[in-house]
XYZ file of C-alpha atoms in Angstrom:
728
model
C 71.422 -53.088 149.843
C 74.324 -50.664 148.777
C 72.430 -47.740 150.701
C 69.922 -46.415 152.078
C 69.735 -42.538 152.596
C 67.185 -41.095 154.979
C 63.940 -39.561 153.229
C 61.930 -36.786 154.942
C 58.686 -36.828 152.549
C 55.817 -35.226 153.514
C 56.758 -34.115 156.480
C 58.335 -37.660 157.707
C 61.845 -38.914 158.199
C 61.461 -42.547 156.082
C 64.052 -44.028 153.963
C 64.793 -44.523 150.283
C 67.295 -47.519 149.377
C 69.336 -48.121 146.773
C 70.362 -51.657 145.344
C 73.022 -51.415 143.783
C 75.693 -48.335 142.970
C 74.620 -47.597 139.853
C 71.100 -47.407 140.961
C 71.941 -44.544 142.988
C 74.494 -42.813 140.567
C 71.311 -42.541 138.034
C 69.694 -40.782 140.692
C 72.705 -38.720 141.784
C 72.706 -38.060 137.982
C 69.031 -37.085 137.246
C 69.154 -34.337 139.927
C 72.046 -32.991 138.934
C 71.149 -29.922 136.873
C 73.092 -26.229 136.991
C 72.811 -23.331 139.721
C 69.685 -21.524 138.197
C 68.081 -24.540 137.665
C 68.165 -26.913 140.398
C 64.266 -25.386 141.301
C 64.794 -25.116 144.842
C 61.651 -24.855 146.990
C 60.296 -24.730 149.865
C 61.998 -27.613 150.804
C 65.567 -25.877 151.365
C 64.280 -24.447 154.691
C 64.507 -28.378 156.416
C 68.281 -28.950 154.300
C 69.729 -26.769 157.711
C 66.935 -27.334 160.789
C 69.910 -28.371 163.370
C 71.984 -25.805 162.526
C 68.990 -23.096 163.284
C 67.468 -25.210 166.360
C 71.366 -24.311 167.392
C 71.454 -21.336 166.717
C 67.718 -20.583 168.465
C 68.650 -22.418 171.568
C 72.579 -22.767 171.896
C 72.005 -26.972 172.064
C 71.209 -29.424 169.354
C 69.951 -31.370 172.228
C 68.227 -31.261 175.422
C 67.552 -34.669 176.581
C 69.530 -36.260 179.242
C 73.067 -37.052 178.414
C 73.519 -40.649 177.538
C 69.874 -40.919 177.886
C 68.178 -43.162 174.765
C 66.832 -40.098 173.619
C 70.633 -38.776 173.741
C 71.792 -41.643 172.051
C 68.780 -41.663 169.366
C 69.314 -38.693 168.263
C 73.284 -38.141 167.564
C 73.495 -41.972 166.384
C 70.708 -40.147 163.741
C 72.126 -37.321 163.075
C 75.577 -38.664 162.284
C 73.959 -41.537 160.062
C 72.845 -38.554 157.920
C 75.990 -37.287 157.992
C 77.823 -40.550 157.096
C 75.236 -41.222 154.496
C 73.817 -38.036 153.075
C 70.382 -36.730 152.773
C 67.290 -36.713 150.507
C 64.590 -34.186 151.099
C 61.174 -34.360 148.606
C 57.789 -34.028 147.657
C 55.144 -34.173 145.210
C 57.366 -32.527 142.858
C 60.733 -32.167 143.790
C 63.791 -34.269 144.914
C 66.829 -33.076 146.785
C 70.218 -34.497 147.507
C 72.376 -33.422 150.153
C 75.772 -35.058 150.289
C 77.592 -36.799 153.302
C 79.635 -33.479 153.160
C 76.912 -30.403 153.135
C 74.520 -31.684 155.022
C 77.019 -31.899 157.584
C 78.778 -28.488 156.363
C 75.259 -26.496 156.491
C 74.801 -28.037 160.034
C 77.883 -28.971 162.582
C 80.793 -26.641 161.145
C 79.459 -22.787 162.177
C 81.414 -20.275 159.263
C 82.268 -16.553 159.013
C 79.309 -15.015 157.103
C 80.970 -12.243 155.213
C 77.052 -10.653 154.928
C 76.165 -11.156 158.352
C 79.683 -9.991 159.542
C 79.725 -13.341 162.411
C 79.686 -15.783 163.004
C 77.554 -18.704 162.178
C 75.625 -21.388 159.613
C 76.246 -21.191 155.904
C 72.998 -19.964 153.789
C 71.551 -22.544 151.994
C 73.056 -22.108 148.176
C 72.176 -23.806 145.203
C 76.050 -23.623 143.766
C 77.892 -24.958 146.825
C 75.222 -27.897 146.491
C 75.865 -28.082 142.490
C 79.600 -28.412 143.389
C 79.139 -31.118 146.584
C 77.006 -33.334 143.673
C 79.683 -32.537 141.275
C 82.363 -34.131 143.580
C 80.166 -37.416 144.497
C 79.551 -37.644 141.104
C 83.459 -37.907 140.520
C 83.774 -40.036 143.666
C 81.095 -42.643 142.043
C 82.916 -42.279 139.116
C 85.673 -43.638 140.053
C 87.870 -39.953 138.979
C 89.367 -37.235 141.162
C 87.934 -33.587 140.682
C 88.795 -29.928 139.323
C 87.027 -27.023 140.197
C 87.530 -23.796 138.538
C 85.386 -20.998 140.679
C 84.851 -17.588 141.086
C 85.568 -15.977 144.368
C 84.239 -16.152 147.476
C 82.206 -18.615 147.113
C 83.456 -20.592 151.059
C 85.514 -23.286 149.261
C 87.584 -23.539 151.624
C 85.197 -23.829 154.100
C 82.575 -26.624 152.234
C 86.580 -28.456 151.734
C 87.669 -28.473 155.391
C 84.760 -29.353 156.027
C 84.482 -32.495 154.268
C 88.006 -33.570 155.108
C 86.732 -33.054 158.585
C 83.303 -35.112 158.517
C 86.195 -38.777 157.003
C 88.587 -37.512 160.529
C 85.791 -37.268 162.790
C 84.111 -40.864 161.137
C 85.551 -43.094 159.514
C 88.345 -44.808 160.892
C 91.697 -45.226 159.433
C 91.185 -42.194 156.578
C 93.955 -39.967 155.653
C 93.049 -36.683 154.282
C 95.813 -33.928 153.643
C 96.030 -30.932 152.629
C 98.736 -28.681 150.347
C 99.387 -25.593 148.610
C 102.477 -23.506 146.928
C 102.411 -21.378 149.588
C 102.298 -23.022 153.743
C 100.529 -19.843 154.517
C 96.960 -21.003 152.447
C 96.581 -23.733 154.290
C 98.776 -23.797 157.764
C 96.872 -21.823 160.650
C 96.413 -18.917 158.992
C 94.646 -20.354 155.693
C 92.637 -23.306 155.616
C 94.113 -25.161 158.985
C 92.232 -22.381 161.317
C 88.505 -23.369 160.212
C 90.045 -26.727 160.731
C 90.616 -25.891 164.285
C 87.424 -23.885 164.827
C 85.530 -27.374 163.767
C 87.353 -29.177 165.497
C 86.752 -27.938 168.479
C 82.988 -26.464 167.947
C 82.155 -30.056 167.211
C 83.549 -31.034 170.788
C 82.122 -28.350 173.061
C 78.180 -28.777 171.295
C 77.894 -32.749 170.016
C 78.082 -35.865 171.205
C 80.676 -36.655 169.161
C 83.871 -36.141 171.071
C 87.395 -36.699 169.459
C 90.502 -35.805 170.809
C 94.287 -35.151 168.892
C 96.862 -36.614 169.891
C 99.430 -35.105 167.756
C 97.348 -32.360 167.636
C 99.729 -29.727 166.210
C 99.282 -27.201 162.883
C 99.616 -29.691 159.925
C 99.500 -33.019 161.983
C 96.315 -34.297 163.939
C 95.834 -37.833 164.601
C 92.436 -39.029 166.240
C 93.653 -41.372 168.580
C 94.305 -40.759 172.979
C 96.736 -42.658 174.455
C 94.916 -44.737 176.946
C 97.150 -46.815 179.971
C 95.704 -50.658 180.230
C 97.709 -52.126 183.854
C 100.919 -51.107 183.010
C 100.776 -50.996 179.100
C 100.546 -47.770 176.926
C 98.130 -47.724 174.495
C 96.404 -45.750 171.929
C 92.187 -45.984 171.696
C 90.302 -43.539 168.219
C 89.859 -43.846 164.466
C 93.299 -43.287 164.267
C 92.215 -41.236 161.033
C 94.657 -38.508 160.323
C 95.337 -34.607 158.416
C 98.108 -34.174 157.315
C 98.812 -30.690 155.319
C 102.237 -30.241 153.120
C 103.516 -26.828 151.164
C 105.158 -26.668 147.492
C 106.978 -24.456 147.884
C 110.593 -26.001 147.342
C 109.236 -29.887 145.834
C 106.921 -30.684 144.304
C 105.852 -34.108 145.916
C 106.894 -32.725 150.039
C 104.734 -35.528 151.541
C 102.431 -36.958 149.243
C 103.842 -40.948 149.920
C 101.499 -43.285 151.753
C 98.060 -43.705 151.550
C 96.320 -40.895 151.297
C 92.186 -40.886 150.959
C 91.139 -37.093 150.233
C 93.477 -34.201 148.941
C 92.262 -31.318 148.592
C 94.496 -28.885 147.049
C 93.808 -25.398 148.203
C 94.262 -21.998 145.965
C 95.331 -24.758 142.616
C 94.914 -21.624 140.468
C 97.556 -20.298 141.882
C 100.327 -23.298 141.738
C 102.177 -24.087 138.951
C 103.530 -27.522 140.388
C 100.785 -29.029 140.725
C 101.442 -31.512 137.733
C 103.670 -32.928 139.224
C 101.891 -33.308 142.753
C 99.418 -34.927 140.920
C 100.634 -38.019 139.031
C 103.019 -38.536 141.941
C 99.430 -38.656 144.428
C 97.834 -40.693 142.242
C 99.496 -43.835 142.679
C 98.748 -43.692 146.604
C 95.360 -43.506 145.546
C 94.849 -45.991 143.473
C 94.846 -50.197 144.140
C 95.696 -52.118 141.535
C 92.966 -50.754 139.042
C 91.171 -49.388 141.007
C 90.525 -46.358 142.880
C 90.684 -45.854 146.369
C 91.206 -41.559 147.291
C 90.371 -39.003 145.737
C 92.105 -35.198 144.558
C 90.351 -32.676 144.274
C 91.994 -29.061 143.587
C 89.341 -25.944 143.559
C 91.088 -22.469 143.312
C 90.078 -19.127 141.475
C 93.053 -17.606 138.399
C 95.476 -16.099 139.789
C 98.695 -15.056 137.613
C 98.355 -17.287 134.356
C 102.018 -18.508 135.106
C 100.757 -20.090 138.024
C 97.632 -21.655 136.853
C 98.430 -23.623 133.990
C 98.694 -27.244 135.763
C 94.647 -25.958 137.141
C 94.112 -24.534 133.191
C 94.818 -27.743 131.913
C 92.815 -30.147 134.517
C 89.782 -27.818 133.771
C 89.973 -27.484 130.157
C 91.630 -31.342 129.615
C 89.710 -33.353 132.509
C 89.319 -36.974 130.394
C 93.525 -37.009 130.249
C 93.568 -35.932 133.792
C 91.070 -38.371 134.742
C 88.903 -35.293 136.334
C 85.297 -35.877 135.647
C 83.911 -34.149 132.974
C 80.246 -31.793 132.781
C 78.839 -30.580 130.031
C 79.001 -26.739 129.604
C 77.915 -23.686 127.462
C 80.351 -21.706 129.578
C 83.699 -22.414 127.071
C 83.491 -19.147 126.028
C 81.427 -15.802 125.782
C 79.666 -17.004 122.530
C 77.728 -19.963 124.442
C 80.779 -22.704 123.436
C 79.514 -26.306 124.549
C 82.797 -28.427 125.402
C 83.496 -30.953 128.430
C 85.505 -29.288 131.221
C 86.030 -29.857 135.205
C 83.726 -28.143 137.244
C 82.846 -23.998 136.045
C 81.219 -21.621 139.037
C 81.627 -18.326 137.066
C 80.507 -15.025 139.123
C 76.334 -15.432 137.797
C 75.904 -17.768 140.300
C 74.576 -17.495 143.723
C 76.037 -13.736 143.749
C 74.127 -11.793 146.095
C 71.285 -9.783 146.194
C 70.668 -12.216 143.101
C 69.929 -15.388 145.011
C 66.129 -16.227 145.940
C 64.335 -16.696 149.147
C 64.861 -20.999 148.926
C 68.670 -19.731 147.915
C 67.912 -19.794 143.661
C 70.841 -18.402 141.497
C 68.819 -15.507 139.733
C 70.858 -15.708 136.844
C 69.994 -13.653 134.628
C 69.144 -10.745 136.619
C 73.052 -11.770 138.224
C 73.936 -11.387 134.859
C 72.516 -8.013 133.995
C 74.068 -6.233 136.899
C 77.392 -7.977 135.622
C 77.694 -6.299 131.981
C 76.555 -3.226 133.749
C 78.900 -2.768 136.731
C 81.748 -4.140 132.862
C 80.603 -1.295 131.695
C 81.510 1.139 133.595
C 84.308 -0.844 134.222
C 85.092 0.082 130.786
C 85.123 3.734 131.258
C 86.740 4.124 134.632
C 89.758 1.700 134.076
C 93.017 1.260 132.036
C 93.176 -1.905 130.167
C 94.991 -3.721 132.418
C 92.879 -2.613 135.159
C 90.065 -4.075 132.823
C 91.137 -7.428 132.290
C 92.445 -8.566 135.524
C 88.996 -7.644 136.781
C 86.675 -9.347 134.904
C 89.300 -12.616 135.086
C 88.354 -12.397 138.766
C 84.578 -12.567 138.383
C 84.333 -14.571 135.185
C 81.377 -15.365 133.673
C 82.617 -17.771 130.961
C 86.236 -19.652 131.377
C 87.877 -18.226 128.882
C 87.921 -15.229 130.475
C 89.287 -16.378 133.896
C 91.669 -17.726 131.855
C 92.887 -14.909 129.621
C 95.406 -12.925 129.565
C 95.377 -9.675 132.037
C 96.449 -6.836 130.226
C 94.732 -5.355 126.668
C 95.630 -8.433 125.026
C 98.039 -6.707 121.254
C 96.632 -9.527 119.590
C 92.591 -8.339 118.257
C 90.644 -11.286 120.401
C 87.488 -10.620 118.490
C 87.728 -11.864 114.989
C 90.815 -14.929 116.193
C 87.640 -15.785 118.289
C 85.919 -15.867 115.502
C 88.894 -17.836 113.337
C 89.250 -20.827 116.247
C 85.456 -21.214 115.929
C 85.473 -21.599 112.103
C 88.481 -23.920 112.462
C 86.781 -25.823 115.468
C 83.298 -26.636 112.969
C 86.279 -27.992 110.611
C 86.112 -25.130 107.797
C 89.673 -25.951 106.723
C 90.209 -29.674 106.194
C 94.300 -31.021 106.268
C 95.930 -33.892 106.019
C 98.611 -35.070 108.487
C 101.952 -36.132 106.371
C 105.673 -37.830 106.696
C 107.470 -36.857 104.041
C 110.391 -39.245 103.099
C 113.028 -39.236 100.488
C 113.560 -41.834 97.583
C 115.165 -42.598 94.297
C 112.310 -40.618 92.373
C 112.222 -37.941 95.369
C 110.031 -36.233 97.750
C 106.997 -39.012 98.994
C 104.128 -38.269 101.088
C 102.191 -40.657 102.811
C 98.916 -39.324 104.975
C 99.817 -40.462 109.349
C 97.554 -41.464 111.845
C 100.076 -39.671 113.952
C 98.449 -36.818 115.504
C 100.001 -33.089 115.784
C 101.321 -31.776 118.983
C 97.828 -30.082 120.655
C 99.512 -28.698 123.954
C 99.831 -25.116 124.608
C 102.432 -25.007 126.215
C 103.537 -28.331 126.100
C 104.381 -30.812 128.722
C 108.080 -30.545 129.094
C 108.267 -33.770 130.066
C 106.514 -35.245 126.918
C 108.414 -37.979 125.883
C 106.992 -37.566 122.365
C 107.246 -33.940 120.610
C 107.781 -35.798 116.966
C 104.175 -34.870 115.821
C 103.664 -34.545 112.744
C 103.622 -32.162 109.239
C 99.589 -30.260 108.581
C 98.677 -29.710 105.238
C 95.922 -27.742 104.472
C 97.013 -27.862 100.204
C 99.418 -29.312 98.972
C 102.365 -27.131 95.884
C 101.640 -26.624 92.793
C 102.723 -28.791 90.344
C 106.731 -27.893 89.802
C 106.134 -24.547 91.627
C 108.419 -21.748 90.775
C 110.189 -19.537 93.042
C 108.036 -16.807 94.457
C 105.121 -19.521 94.800
C 105.741 -19.585 97.909
C 107.597 -18.797 101.580
C 108.479 -20.695 104.584
C 109.832 -19.632 107.649
C 111.484 -21.299 110.912
C 112.041 -21.363 114.633
C 114.906 -23.950 115.452
C 115.896 -25.912 118.387
C 119.762 -25.671 119.681
C 118.907 -29.500 120.975
C 117.629 -33.423 120.285
C 116.063 -35.064 122.915
C 115.137 -32.535 126.266
C 112.695 -32.925 129.601
C 113.679 -29.494 130.717
C 111.940 -27.222 127.945
C 108.786 -26.217 126.067
C 110.675 -25.193 122.920
C 109.221 -26.477 120.108
C 110.519 -26.494 116.130
C 108.382 -24.239 113.616
C 107.745 -23.915 110.432
C 105.002 -22.614 108.449
C 104.964 -22.378 104.766
C 103.563 -19.753 102.952
C 101.838 -19.670 99.393
C 102.051 -16.452 97.743
C 99.073 -14.261 96.403
C 99.474 -15.689 92.206
C 97.567 -13.820 89.041
C 96.630 -16.711 87.354
C 95.558 -16.286 83.632
C 93.612 -18.870 82.467
C 92.566 -20.122 79.088
C 89.263 -21.986 79.288
C 88.296 -24.514 76.885
C 86.251 -22.044 74.417
C 89.718 -20.356 74.203
C 88.626 -17.376 76.547
C 90.832 -16.234 78.394
C 90.416 -15.255 82.108
C 92.897 -14.189 84.492
C 92.015 -13.721 88.672
C 94.130 -13.450 92.085
C 94.279 -16.383 93.815
C 94.747 -15.367 97.453
C 97.557 -15.731 99.809
C 97.873 -18.352 102.414
C 98.931 -20.370 105.028
C 99.193 -24.528 103.439
C 101.063 -25.875 105.397
C 103.001 -26.261 108.975
C 104.997 -28.637 111.353
C 105.485 -27.525 115.372
C 107.936 -30.183 116.314
C 111.426 -31.379 117.895
C 113.343 -35.167 117.422
C 115.527 -36.959 119.836
C 117.889 -37.017 117.295
C 118.281 -33.096 116.169
C 119.564 -33.933 112.752
C 115.832 -35.758 111.887
C 114.345 -32.079 113.336
C 117.017 -31.205 109.944
C 115.790 -33.398 108.123
C 112.327 -32.562 108.567
C 112.483 -29.244 107.138
C 114.061 -29.891 104.587
C 112.155 -32.336 102.570
C 108.979 -29.928 103.825
C 110.811 -26.790 102.116
C 112.284 -28.616 98.966
C 108.344 -30.301 98.637
C 107.143 -26.988 98.247
C 110.556 -25.220 96.508
C 110.458 -22.905 99.463
C 112.244 -19.367 99.658
C 113.126 -19.826 103.430
C 113.764 -17.249 106.337
C 115.333 -18.959 109.456
C 115.919 -17.278 112.706
C 119.689 -17.497 112.969
C 120.052 -17.194 116.543
C 120.743 -20.840 116.326
C 122.151 -21.957 113.489
C 122.460 -25.969 113.412
C 120.080 -25.636 110.278
C 121.294 -23.114 108.361
C 124.934 -25.321 109.481
C 122.994 -28.238 108.146
C 121.685 -26.921 104.550
C 124.850 -24.951 103.474
C 127.043 -29.462 104.732
C 123.993 -30.343 102.174
C 124.546 -27.483 99.845
C 121.014 -26.722 99.702
C 121.831 -22.873 100.535
C 119.740 -21.900 97.528
C 116.278 -21.926 99.787
C 117.295 -20.197 102.243
C 117.453 -16.037 102.381
C 120.366 -14.517 102.537
C 119.800 -11.664 105.431
C 120.982 -8.673 102.847
C 117.608 -9.893 101.097
C 115.577 -10.218 104.634
C 114.015 -5.930 103.936
C 112.442 -5.809 107.556
C 116.116 -6.264 108.960
C 117.253 -3.511 106.429
C 113.936 -0.670 107.702
C 114.202 -1.511 110.848
C 118.359 -0.946 110.815
C 118.326 -4.284 112.419
C 120.923 -6.771 112.959
C 123.685 -4.257 110.966
C 126.369 -6.539 113.635
C 125.256 -9.490 112.859
C 127.732 -12.043 110.615
C 125.393 -14.286 109.792
C 124.908 -14.672 105.949
C 121.483 -16.539 106.288
C 118.043 -15.643 108.535
C 118.231 -13.397 111.419
C 118.601 -13.004 114.550
C 115.776 -12.078 116.925
C 116.944 -9.118 119.365
C 115.364 -8.299 122.296
C 112.856 -5.824 121.094
C 112.799 -6.817 117.453
C 110.360 -9.411 117.349
C 108.126 -7.619 120.431
C 108.433 -4.530 119.092
C 107.426 -4.689 115.262
C 107.238 -8.165 113.899
C 103.990 -8.835 115.945
C 102.986 -5.968 113.976
C 103.135 -7.026 110.878
C 101.662 -10.037 111.798
C 98.506 -7.983 113.684
C 98.292 -6.565 110.661
C 98.401 -9.568 108.577
C 95.171 -10.640 110.605
C 92.774 -7.334 110.807
C 93.351 -6.299 106.594
C 89.938 -6.006 104.917
C 90.751 -9.072 102.064
C 86.792 -8.361 100.868
C 83.559 -6.989 101.392
C 80.577 -7.347 100.623
C 78.023 -4.062 99.936
C 74.157 -3.738 99.431
C 72.979 -1.657 95.788
C 73.800 1.181 98.605
C 77.391 0.959 98.650
C 76.321 -0.621 102.426
C 79.317 -2.472 103.688
C 77.123 -5.842 104.660
C 80.350 -7.798 105.521
C 84.060 -8.186 105.758
C 86.366 -11.067 105.136
C 89.363 -11.029 107.964
C 93.112 -11.623 106.724
C 93.083 -14.383 109.763
C 90.799 -16.014 107.697
C 94.371 -16.632 106.359
C 95.248 -18.852 109.179
C 93.781 -22.092 109.846
C 96.217 -23.354 111.962
C 94.260 -23.747 115.525
C 97.704 -23.922 117.549
C 98.849 -21.040 116.321
C 95.544 -19.398 117.163
C 95.337 -20.337 120.308
C 99.256 -18.986 120.744
C 97.922 -15.858 119.641
C 95.119 -15.678 122.513
C 97.156 -16.394 125.046
C 100.239 -14.364 124.432
C 101.609 -11.987 126.880
C 105.505 -10.689 126.406
C 108.173 -13.691 127.929
C 105.258 -16.198 127.019
C 107.178 -18.824 124.760
C 105.625 -18.719 121.060
C 107.740 -20.975 119.137
C 104.702 -20.595 115.609
C 104.052 -16.908 116.795
C 107.815 -16.379 116.202
C 108.286 -17.716 112.857
C 104.543 -16.407 111.956
C 105.797 -13.436 112.749
C 108.787 -13.028 110.918
C 107.424 -14.992 107.499
C 104.580 -12.193 107.368
C 107.155 -9.159 107.848
C 108.949 -10.651 105.168
C 105.957 -11.711 102.926
C 104.726 -8.198 103.144
C 108.099 -6.601 101.496
C 109.033 -9.524 99.248
C 105.261 -8.538 97.316
C 105.372 -4.934 97.613
C 108.729 -5.004 96.066
C 108.592 -8.028 94.052
C 104.240 -8.203 93.056
C 102.335 -11.622 93.323
C 103.226 -14.945 91.111
C 102.478 -15.768 87.623
C 101.217 -18.893 86.934
C 99.166 -19.907 83.306
C 97.142 -22.499 83.074
C 94.428 -24.472 81.079
C 90.769 -24.792 81.837
C 91.660 -28.714 81.683
C 94.614 -28.772 83.943
C 93.498 -26.310 86.625
C 94.853 -26.667 90.629
C 91.057 -27.138 91.255
C 91.602 -31.058 89.682
C 94.578 -31.757 90.262
C 95.552 -35.032 91.207
C 98.141 -33.541 93.820
C 95.368 -31.315 95.411
C 93.144 -33.763 97.450
C 90.429 -34.403 97.024
C 88.495 -32.891 99.481
C 84.165 -32.196 98.937
C 84.312 -28.066 99.590
C 87.023 -25.573 99.436
C 89.416 -25.126 103.089
C 89.778 -21.634 101.818
C 85.876 -20.858 100.922
C 85.977 -17.447 102.124
C 89.379 -16.621 100.420
C 90.142 -18.629 97.616
C 90.216 -16.908 93.511
C 87.253 -14.626 92.783
C 86.947 -12.934 89.129
C 84.261 -10.514 90.756
C 82.186 -9.565 93.272
C 79.485 -11.958 94.282
C 77.841 -9.531 95.564
C 75.920 -5.966 94.837
C 77.788 -2.797 94.586
C 81.556 -1.591 94.495
C 84.443 -4.556 96.112
C 87.705 -3.470 97.679
C 90.690 -5.205 96.933
C 91.563 -7.947 99.347
C 95.527 -6.920 98.447
C 94.394 -2.874 99.288
C 97.883 -2.465 101.282
C 99.679 -4.031 98.764
C 102.056 -0.908 96.730
């Protein structure tokens, strides 16, 4: 028999037997739900019966010491603390994990609501967290928990560790944090010490420890047999360590449970995790569990937790489906998220169920007050500390300079495959440049892992170049790199290719002439780097030559410019004097490099970003009803099909390394002024050989730019504003 679980049913105790692990797993999955949906009922009053008895009487068992009844009681409770407990009636079944049962009944905490020491109340969010960790254990995976504050996570997880330490022979539990004070006698170790003292004073499970010092306990006692000294006990151990100086401090040796305290303030946690994983496995078998739990602190310190939560499968984290990815209710797979609305006092019923709808209503009302009372930065910070969804937890704390709402909608359009693309590798042969599709994937992490081996990525093409593109049909912008192979930098080389707005004159089969404006858009991008910087330069060269793109380059690093000059291809590079935004801003006057622009301390942050934001916000299409009322607007952001660029914009704050955004900002600033001075590109074609039917355009069932494509006139009733109203 795999497991025999004590079971309370119809006022009597019995057992439930599970023949194998898969049967038990199936049972746990059948009851795993969401806070607010567990339907805790009168049975929840039974969950903490022993705690209530101790609170009322001051003791657990009044039977004579070591009597049969005394021994039976404590063996029964020990069994429940080691196997878990089932409570059920004719309608519902609830499973309390071993850790949750012991925590509720034998491990008192300081109750902030009652302002005194007592036992934890039944709450469905904590019940949910305990089940999640059990599911991770049963699936031989690890746990990552992004949580709101004040959910008693530290108390609960120290209870989990004390349970293992108290009852499992030879177990080795470790706790760690980025700062020592999170885990020493000022932090979590204080809870361990309180638990140990209580268990030794009030239960029959006396456990001496030797050594017994802060950050190191071993469950044993020194005894003398004859003339020899020896140690007796379970030999289980608890160790603590901080990673202030070294991410791998104390990670050597086997490990049963590793708990990373304050995981939302742990910039080195990814390294710690990778070094620990061998200690929690044997061959292909998982022998221990890594648990990362925390609320988000400083954004620059939370990236490891963010990666675990949002990319759980790649990190061997148990993933659950959630509709709390963002404010729009997007559904995705993530580590465990406990939002503000779960177990939020006073919106908890008598059984411990979260009253989610009422809590959300109260939160929205509170936020409405905050918005009127606080500045933008304070408002964003408060939301991040009381998040209703995962996106809010990781959102930039200051009022974002980018239009978050329209960016999020564009991100969703991209995710819903409204922008089909090709993954392309370019090569040169005797006939010129050839394009071949590849299975290689573009870089999809931001920021990229510094230690990632392959950073080459691939070229993403949303639209191939038109046949024989003339001067001014395409522009490009490059943010270069200074070296090849590196494990110390997350900087990547970035290039965007932009198709200029084009006035098309078409002769129809019938001989009629029609004119329309083919609107501007991003058509290709690459972000990556090769170990050999010459290969990086060759890829850039192929891209801009393929599109015949006039290209601006950030010349803080001039290696690519030198590469193009050496190959006598500087005609593709925009001379500094022709980068008109530099003249407008009075910038780069002392820069003597002939080509490109120099990113000074304020040029990008203060000026180029403004061009990018205006480009996103620009209304490029409006639909109106018969009364002239605007019914729908299309914003310029729909010209940006690159999901990684959108991610950089959503995450942006001063100081963040945003390679794609630098290239994009410079490109838009250059393009806007070019269009104002030179006008649009022009093209003539006949209906029989239009671009839409060209073999050079990969075949699609629908246009990747259906919302912003060519148009002779509005399909809606009433007047339509120009898609290029800002162009002079």
